[in-house]
Short mmCIF file of C-alpha atoms in Angstrom, two decimals:
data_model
loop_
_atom_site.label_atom_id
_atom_site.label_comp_id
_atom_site.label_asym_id
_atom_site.label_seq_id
_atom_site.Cartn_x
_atom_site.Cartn_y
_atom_site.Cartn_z
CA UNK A 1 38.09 8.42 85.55
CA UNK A 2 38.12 7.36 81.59
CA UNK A 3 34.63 6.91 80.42
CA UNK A 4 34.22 4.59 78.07
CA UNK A 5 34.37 4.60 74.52
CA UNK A 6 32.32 3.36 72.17
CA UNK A 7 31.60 4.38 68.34
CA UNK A 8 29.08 4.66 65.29
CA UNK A 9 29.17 2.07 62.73
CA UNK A 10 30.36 5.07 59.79
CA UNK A 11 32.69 6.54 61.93
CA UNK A 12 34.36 3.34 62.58
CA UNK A 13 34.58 2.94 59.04
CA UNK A 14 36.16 6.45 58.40
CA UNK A 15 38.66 5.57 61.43
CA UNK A 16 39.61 2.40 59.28
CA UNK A 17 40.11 4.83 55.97
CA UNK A 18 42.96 7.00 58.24
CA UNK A 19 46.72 6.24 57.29
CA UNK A 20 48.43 4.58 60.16
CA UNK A 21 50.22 7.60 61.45
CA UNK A 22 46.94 9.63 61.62
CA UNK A 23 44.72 6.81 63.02
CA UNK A 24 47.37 6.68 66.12
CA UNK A 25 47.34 10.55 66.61
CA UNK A 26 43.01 10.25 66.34
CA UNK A 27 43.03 7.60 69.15
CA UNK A 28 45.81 9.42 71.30
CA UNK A 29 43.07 12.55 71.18
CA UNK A 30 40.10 10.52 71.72
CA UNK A 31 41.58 8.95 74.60
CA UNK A 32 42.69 11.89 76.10
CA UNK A 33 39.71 13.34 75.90
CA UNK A 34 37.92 10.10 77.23
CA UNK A 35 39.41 11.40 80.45
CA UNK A 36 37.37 14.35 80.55
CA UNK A 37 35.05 14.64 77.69
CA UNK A 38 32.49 17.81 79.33
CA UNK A 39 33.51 21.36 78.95
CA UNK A 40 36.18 23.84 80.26
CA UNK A 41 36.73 24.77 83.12
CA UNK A 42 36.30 20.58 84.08
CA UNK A 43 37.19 19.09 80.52
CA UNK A 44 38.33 19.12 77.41
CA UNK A 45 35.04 18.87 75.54
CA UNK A 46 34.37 22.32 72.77
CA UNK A 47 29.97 22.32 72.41
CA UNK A 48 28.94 22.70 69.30
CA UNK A 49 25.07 23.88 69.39
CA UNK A 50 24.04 25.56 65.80
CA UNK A 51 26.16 24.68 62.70
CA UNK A 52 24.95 25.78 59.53
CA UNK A 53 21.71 24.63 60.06
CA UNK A 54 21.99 21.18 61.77
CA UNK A 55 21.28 21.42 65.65
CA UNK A 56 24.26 20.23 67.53
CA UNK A 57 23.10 20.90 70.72
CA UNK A 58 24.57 18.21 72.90
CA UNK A 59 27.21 17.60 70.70
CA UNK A 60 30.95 18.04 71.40
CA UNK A 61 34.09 18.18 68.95
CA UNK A 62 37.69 17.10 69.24
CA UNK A 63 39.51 19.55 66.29
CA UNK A 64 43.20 18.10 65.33
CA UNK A 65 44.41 21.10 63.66
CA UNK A 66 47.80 19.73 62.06
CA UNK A 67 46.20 16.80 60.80
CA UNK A 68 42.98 18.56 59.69
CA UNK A 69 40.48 15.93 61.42
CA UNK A 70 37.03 16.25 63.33
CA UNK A 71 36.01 13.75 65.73
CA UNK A 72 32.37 14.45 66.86
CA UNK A 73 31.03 13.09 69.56
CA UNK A 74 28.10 12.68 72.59
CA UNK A 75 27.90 11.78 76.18
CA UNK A 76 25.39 9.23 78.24
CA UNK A 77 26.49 11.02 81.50
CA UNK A 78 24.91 8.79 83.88
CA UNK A 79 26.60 5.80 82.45
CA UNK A 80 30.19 7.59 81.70
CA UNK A 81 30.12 6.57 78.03
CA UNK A 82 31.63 9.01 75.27
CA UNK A 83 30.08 7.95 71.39
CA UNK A 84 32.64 8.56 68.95
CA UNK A 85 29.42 9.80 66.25
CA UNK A 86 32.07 11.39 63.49
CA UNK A 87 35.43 10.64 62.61
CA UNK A 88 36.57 13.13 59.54
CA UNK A 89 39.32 14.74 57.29
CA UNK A 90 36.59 16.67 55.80
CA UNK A 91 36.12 20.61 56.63
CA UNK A 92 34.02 21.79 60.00
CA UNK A 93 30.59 21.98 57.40
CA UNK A 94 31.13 18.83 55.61
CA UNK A 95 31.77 17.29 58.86
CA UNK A 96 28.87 18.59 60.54
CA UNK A 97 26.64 18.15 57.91
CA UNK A 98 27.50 14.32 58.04
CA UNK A 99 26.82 14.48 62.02
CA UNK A 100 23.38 16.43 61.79
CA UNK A 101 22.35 13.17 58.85
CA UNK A 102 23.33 11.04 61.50
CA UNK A 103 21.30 12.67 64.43
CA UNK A 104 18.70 12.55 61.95
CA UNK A 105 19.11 8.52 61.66
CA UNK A 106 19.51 7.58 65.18
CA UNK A 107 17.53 9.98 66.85
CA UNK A 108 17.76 10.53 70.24
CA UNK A 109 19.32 7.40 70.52
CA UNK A 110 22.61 9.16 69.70
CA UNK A 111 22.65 10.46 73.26
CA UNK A 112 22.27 6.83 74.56
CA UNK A 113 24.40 3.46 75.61
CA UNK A 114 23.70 1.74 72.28
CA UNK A 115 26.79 2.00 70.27
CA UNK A 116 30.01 -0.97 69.82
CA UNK A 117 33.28 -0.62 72.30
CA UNK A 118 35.58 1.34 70.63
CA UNK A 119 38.66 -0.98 70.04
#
């Protein structure tokens, strides 16, 4: 089952920066992934937890290593949705630096249904 998608306002606006090429190679992974965003052995989902200070506990990553993108994201479980928090060409710090800000904007209301469709 794909859960659904749905994004932060600044990481829709760093999706919008992308080139063309790159912007269809981050949706092909984020789809993908939409299909099984938890953990190995079930998923494709890599936990973050700790990162340079910023807890990331509950956070997941999507690493596009010829491309040199992050895509950060969490999970409302009960309703299947996967929020796209991070979208970035920046290095693993910058990029979750920028996603530990964010978690300190929203909250705990990253973890929830509150974000636009992605699309």
């Amino acid at each position: 089952m794909v859960w659904e998608i749905c994004i932060t306002d600044e990481a829709k606006k760093d999706y919008r920066k992308l080139e063309g090429n790159v912007r269809k190679q981050v949706l092909a992974g984020i789809v993908k992934v939409s299909k099984a965003p938890l953990p190995s052995p079930d998923g494709y989902g890599k936990p973050l937890g700790n990162k340079r200070g910023n807890d990331l506990t509950g956070f997941f990553k999507i690493k596009y290593r010829g491309i040199g993108i992050r895509v950060v994201y969490t999970l409302v479980i009960d309703k299947k949705v996967m929020n796209i928090v991070v979208i970035s060409e920046r290095n693993d710090n910058d990029c979750y630096d920028l996603a530990g800000r964010l978690y300190e904007k929203y909250g705990d209301d990253i973890f929830k249904d509150i974000f636009d469709e992605f699309g």
